[in-house]
Amino acid sequence: MPRYNIIACRVLWREICYYASLSRNVFDFHFLEQGLHNTPDILKKELQESIDKAGDEFSAILIGYGLCSNGIVGIEARKTRLVVVRGHDCITHLLGSKERYRQYFDAHPGTYWYTPGWIDTGGQPGKKRYEQTYQSYVDKYGEDNAQYLMEMQQGWFKEYSNAAYTDLGFGTNDHYKEYTKQCAEWLGWNYDELQGDPRLIKSLVDGDWNSEDFLILEPGQRIVASYDEGIIRAEEI
């Protein structure tokens, strides 16, 4: 029976653990802190260290990341085969294909994504995040400086107009949907809701890896960005 080591972003822990529990395979899990994609060099460092620390008793190491701001570019398979979903970020895992992600992105370029894992971190744009950030600035810098810092920080909100919620349909998720609706209303954004597709996550944990959806790296290879529809490819170290 295959035994896999899953190393993934914490925003996907719920979905990965659920479908792993339904799989016949055996798993070890290691979830890294959410938000590492904001500092790609740190993401690469922590992910590579986690891969290197994994024992050689695994059939493969399954990577629960997308390209993620190029944070996985340069990651090396040294002792054990690596398997990576071809996707720009974790939303591809939840929508079921990179093609569906691209189609939605092209039709709704100003989209900010909301998912159970992202909402659990408390970092999604909305009234709660605004108030928490504002208070932390007041405590550190005073009222006047806090107002200025918030105006500067919130400028990027203008680049977005659509809050899209997606999940894979298990568990009780109505409170996540309601939270996203409240955030969209507070921000003045449109609210949209997409039914997720577990196909990629199920295939990942079941060991059903086709070359269209997955990149498989053998020991002695590294990940590079392909800048095409495949998103990533392998090259020799």
Tab-separated table of C-alpha atoms in Angstrom:
chain	number	residue	atom	x	y	z
A	1	MET	CA	0.000	0.000	0.000
A	2	PRO	CA	1.522	3.375	-1.033
A	3	ARG	CA	2.546	5.769	1.724
A	4	TYR	CA	2.710	9.455	0.883
A	5	ASN	CA	4.012	12.508	2.710
A	6	ILE	CA	1.801	15.531	2.098
A	7	ILE	CA	3.404	18.957	2.528
A	8	ALA	CA	0.881	21.720	1.916
A	9	CYS	CA	-0.301	25.212	2.780
A	10	ARG	CA	-2.519	25.289	5.856
A	11	VAL	CA	-5.384	26.869	3.878
A	12	LEU	CA	-5.930	23.456	2.275
A	13	TRP	CA	-5.664	21.310	5.411
A	14	ARG	CA	-9.398	20.697	5.725
A	15	GLU	CA	-9.908	19.620	2.106
A	16	ILE	CA	-6.741	17.532	1.875
A	17	CYS	CA	-7.390	15.722	5.153
A	18	TYR	CA	-11.006	14.997	4.208
A	19	TYR	CA	-10.198	13.358	0.887
A	20	ALA	CA	-7.105	11.652	2.284
A	21	SER	CA	-9.388	10.035	4.875
A	22	LEU	CA	-11.410	8.512	2.031
A	23	SER	CA	-8.355	7.205	0.194
A	24	ARG	CA	-6.946	3.699	0.534
A	25	ASN	CA	-3.420	5.136	0.754
A	26	VAL	CA	-1.452	5.965	3.908
A	27	PHE	CA	-0.313	9.514	4.680
A	28	ASP	CA	1.875	11.681	6.834
A	29	PHE	CA	0.921	15.370	6.889
A	30	HIS	CA	2.880	18.577	7.306
A	31	PHE	CA	1.068	21.906	6.853
A	32	LEU	CA	3.041	25.124	6.524
A	33	GLU	CA	1.908	28.529	7.764
A	34	GLN	CA	-0.591	30.367	5.598
A	35	GLY	CA	0.712	33.477	3.829
A	36	LEU	CA	4.192	32.305	2.863
A	37	HIS	CA	3.399	33.143	-0.776
A	38	ASN	CA	3.715	36.805	0.251
A	39	THR	CA	7.447	36.169	0.739
A	40	PRO	CA	8.303	33.642	-2.009
A	41	ASP	CA	11.914	33.205	-0.901
A	42	ILE	CA	10.757	32.151	2.572
A	43	LEU	CA	8.139	29.819	1.066
A	44	LYS	CA	10.821	28.161	-1.047
A	45	LYS	CA	13.181	27.827	1.933
A	46	GLU	CA	10.601	26.336	4.310
A	47	LEU	CA	9.124	24.022	1.684
A	48	GLN	CA	12.538	22.701	0.632
A	49	GLU	CA	13.538	22.163	4.263
A	50	SER	CA	10.332	20.208	4.891
A	51	ILE	CA	10.940	18.069	1.814
A	52	ASP	CA	14.533	17.374	2.831
A	53	LYS	CA	13.505	16.399	6.371
A	54	ALA	CA	11.014	13.830	5.126
A	55	GLY	CA	12.205	10.270	5.356
A	56	ASP	CA	12.940	8.132	2.313
A	57	GLU	CA	10.267	5.569	3.200
A	58	PHE	CA	7.584	7.397	1.192
A	59	SER	CA	6.469	6.440	-2.304
A	60	ALA	CA	6.194	10.157	-3.087
A	61	ILE	CA	5.898	13.588	-1.489
A	62	LEU	CA	2.700	15.388	-2.496
A	63	ILE	CA	3.042	19.178	-2.641
A	64	GLY	CA	-0.106	21.148	-1.758
A	65	TYR	CA	0.918	24.383	-3.424
A	66	GLY	CA	0.514	25.991	-6.811
A	67	LEU	CA	3.114	28.238	-8.401
A	68	CYS	CA	2.287	30.726	-5.605
A	69	SER	CA	4.171	33.858	-6.675
A	70	ASN	CA	6.997	31.619	-7.953
A	71	GLY	CA	7.504	30.371	-4.390
A	72	ILE	CA	7.939	26.778	-5.584
A	73	VAL	CA	10.299	27.627	-8.459
A	74	GLY	CA	13.647	25.967	-7.747
A	75	ILE	CA	12.232	23.336	-5.389
A	76	GLU	CA	14.278	20.151	-5.828
A	77	ALA	CA	13.450	16.461	-5.618
A	78	ARG	CA	16.539	15.046	-3.945
A	79	LYS	CA	15.664	11.693	-2.366
A	80	THR	CA	12.010	11.118	-3.208
A	81	ARG	CA	9.648	11.721	-6.114
A	82	LEU	CA	7.609	14.955	-5.854
A	83	VAL	CA	4.098	15.424	-7.222
A	84	VAL	CA	2.722	18.948	-7.792
A	85	VAL	CA	-0.620	20.163	-9.138
A	86	ARG	CA	-0.260	22.357	-12.205
A	87	GLY	CA	-1.848	25.577	-10.941
A	88	HIS	CA	-1.063	29.177	-10.155
A	89	ASP	CA	-2.308	28.951	-6.560
A	90	CYS	CA	-4.488	26.979	-4.167
A	91	ILE	CA	-7.730	28.068	-5.868
A	92	THR	CA	-6.925	25.729	-8.761
A	93	HIS	CA	-7.031	22.829	-6.274
A	94	LEU	CA	-10.548	23.831	-5.252
A	95	LEU	CA	-11.961	24.569	-8.713
A	96	GLY	CA	-10.776	21.254	-10.124
A	97	SER	CA	-8.659	22.394	-13.076
A	98	LYS	CA	-6.315	25.126	-14.221
A	99	GLU	CA	-8.578	25.637	-17.257
A	100	ARG	CA	-11.599	26.477	-15.109
A	101	TYR	CA	-9.480	28.855	-13.052
A	102	ARG	CA	-8.228	30.614	-16.186
A	103	GLN	CA	-11.717	30.904	-17.682
A	104	TYR	CA	-13.098	32.511	-14.541
A	105	PHE	CA	-10.088	34.812	-14.140
A	106	ASP	CA	-10.397	36.019	-17.742
A	107	ALA	CA	-14.122	36.730	-17.290
A	108	HIS	CA	-13.700	38.333	-13.827
A	109	PRO	CA	-10.215	39.909	-13.651
A	110	GLY	CA	-10.959	41.868	-10.466
A	111	THR	CA	-11.670	38.808	-8.315
A	112	TYR	CA	-10.535	38.199	-4.741
A	113	TRP	CA	-11.100	34.614	-3.573
A	114	TYR	CA	-12.686	33.494	-0.315
A	115	THR	CA	-12.547	29.889	0.911
A	116	PRO	CA	-13.023	28.202	4.315
A	117	GLY	CA	-9.269	27.897	4.793
A	118	TRP	CA	-8.600	31.515	3.865
A	119	ILE	CA	-11.436	32.817	6.039
A	120	ASP	CA	-10.186	30.792	9.017
A	121	THR	CA	-6.922	32.747	8.914
A	122	GLY	CA	-8.826	36.000	9.507
A	123	GLY	CA	-6.894	37.769	6.779
A	124	GLN	CA	-9.537	38.222	4.094
A	125	PRO	CA	-10.487	41.787	3.107
A	126	GLY	CA	-13.524	43.043	4.998
A	127	LYS	CA	-14.706	45.031	7.983
A	128	LYS	CA	-13.150	42.685	10.571
A	129	ARG	CA	-9.699	42.815	8.990
A	130	TYR	CA	-9.932	46.607	8.576
A	131	GLU	CA	-10.863	47.188	12.214
A	132	GLN	CA	-8.183	44.831	13.536
A	133	THR	CA	-5.474	46.409	11.394
A	134	TYR	CA	-6.602	49.933	12.243
A	135	GLN	CA	-6.537	49.239	15.983
A	136	SER	CA	-3.068	47.738	15.785
A	137	TYR	CA	-1.848	50.886	14.016
A	138	VAL	CA	-3.522	53.129	16.605
A	139	ASP	CA	-1.800	51.207	19.392
A	140	LYS	CA	1.602	51.470	17.706
A	141	TYR	CA	1.550	54.847	15.955
A	142	GLY	CA	-1.390	56.907	17.230
A	143	GLU	CA	-4.685	57.974	15.681
A	144	ASP	CA	-3.442	60.374	12.987
A	145	ASN	CA	-0.740	58.059	11.707
A	146	ALA	CA	-3.146	55.130	11.771
A	147	GLN	CA	-5.583	56.974	9.490
A	148	TYR	CA	-2.806	57.715	7.010
A	149	LEU	CA	-1.451	54.167	7.045
A	150	MET	CA	-4.895	52.704	6.461
A	151	GLU	CA	-5.492	54.997	3.481
A	152	MET	CA	-2.197	53.891	1.974
A	153	GLN	CA	-2.775	50.214	2.674
A	154	GLN	CA	-6.348	50.049	1.412
A	155	GLY	CA	-5.485	51.578	-1.961
A	156	TRP	CA	-5.121	48.149	-3.539
A	157	PHE	CA	-8.811	47.450	-2.864
A	158	LYS	CA	-9.559	49.549	-5.947
A	159	GLU	CA	-8.045	46.817	-8.119
A	160	TYR	CA	-10.835	44.413	-7.118
A	161	SER	CA	-14.572	44.397	-7.672
A	162	ASN	CA	-15.622	40.780	-7.114
A	163	ALA	CA	-15.595	38.521	-4.032
A	164	ALA	CA	-15.815	34.886	-5.177
A	165	TYR	CA	-16.517	32.144	-2.654
A	166	THR	CA	-15.795	28.475	-3.337
A	167	ASP	CA	-15.688	25.281	-1.307
A	168	LEU	CA	-15.905	21.548	-1.952
A	169	GLY	CA	-19.345	21.086	-0.458
A	170	PHE	CA	-18.655	19.015	2.643
A	171	GLY	CA	-19.343	20.152	6.175
A	172	THR	CA	-21.475	23.108	7.235
A	173	ASN	CA	-20.249	26.112	5.285
A	174	ASP	CA	-23.156	28.553	5.365
A	175	HIS	CA	-21.331	30.793	7.855
A	176	TYR	CA	-18.371	31.084	5.471
A	177	LYS	CA	-20.675	32.097	2.628
A	178	GLU	CA	-22.444	34.650	4.814
A	179	TYR	CA	-19.121	36.078	5.946
A	180	THR	CA	-18.025	36.499	2.321
A	181	LYS	CA	-21.305	38.227	1.460
A	182	GLN	CA	-20.811	40.645	4.367
A	183	CYS	CA	-17.255	41.391	3.248
A	184	ALA	CA	-18.399	42.017	-0.325
A	185	GLU	CA	-21.150	44.361	0.847
A	186	TRP	CA	-18.771	46.305	3.101
A	187	LEU	CA	-16.197	46.629	0.318
A	188	GLY	CA	-18.758	47.505	-2.348
A	189	TRP	CA	-17.842	44.434	-4.383
A	190	ASN	CA	-20.017	41.965	-6.248
A	191	TYR	CA	-20.561	38.601	-4.555
A	192	ASP	CA	-20.241	35.403	-6.549
A	193	GLU	CA	-20.367	31.765	-5.510
A	194	LEU	CA	-18.798	28.833	-7.346
A	195	GLN	CA	-19.268	25.155	-6.647
A	196	GLY	CA	-15.868	23.622	-6.069
A	197	ASP	CA	-14.683	20.416	-7.721
A	198	PRO	CA	-12.612	17.912	-5.685
A	199	ARG	CA	-11.216	16.173	-8.759
A	200	LEU	CA	-7.627	17.415	-8.392
A	201	ILE	CA	-7.344	16.849	-4.652
A	202	LYS	CA	-8.872	13.373	-4.949
A	203	SER	CA	-6.506	12.471	-7.785
A	204	LEU	CA	-3.551	13.844	-5.830
A	205	VAL	CA	-4.170	11.722	-2.736
A	206	ASP	CA	-5.312	8.651	-4.692
A	207	GLY	CA	-2.112	8.581	-6.766
A	208	ASP	CA	-3.967	9.155	-10.049
A	209	TRP	CA	-1.490	11.584	-11.624
A	210	ASN	CA	-1.889	12.399	-15.302
A	211	SER	CA	0.627	14.693	-16.998
A	212	GLU	CA	-2.045	17.245	-17.922
A	213	ASP	CA	-2.882	18.069	-14.306
A	214	PHE	CA	0.271	17.069	-12.413
A	215	LEU	CA	4.015	17.547	-12.622
A	216	ILE	CA	6.014	14.558	-11.377
A	217	LEU	CA	9.647	15.190	-10.471
A	218	GLU	CA	12.077	12.337	-10.092
A	219	PRO	CA	15.089	12.663	-7.761
A	220	GLY	CA	17.644	14.905	-9.444
A	221	GLN	CA	15.058	17.318	-10.907
A	222	ARG	CA	13.818	20.782	-9.909
A	223	ILE	CA	10.701	22.869	-10.602
A	224	VAL	CA	10.891	25.733	-13.083
A	225	ALA	CA	8.149	28.020	-14.402
A	226	SER	CA	7.191	27.076	-17.954
A	227	TYR	CA	5.319	30.299	-18.886
A	228	ASP	CA	2.790	28.301	-20.877
A	229	GLU	CA	-0.411	26.346	-20.265
A	230	GLY	CA	1.498	23.726	-18.271
A	231	ILE	CA	2.527	26.443	-15.755
A	232	ILE	CA	5.487	24.438	-14.382
A	233	ARG	CA	7.959	21.880	-15.723
A	234	ALA	CA	10.891	19.819	-14.493
A	235	GLU	CA	14.551	20.297	-15.344
A	236	GLU	CA	17.640	18.397	-14.345
A	237	ILE	CA	19.566	19.762	-11.358
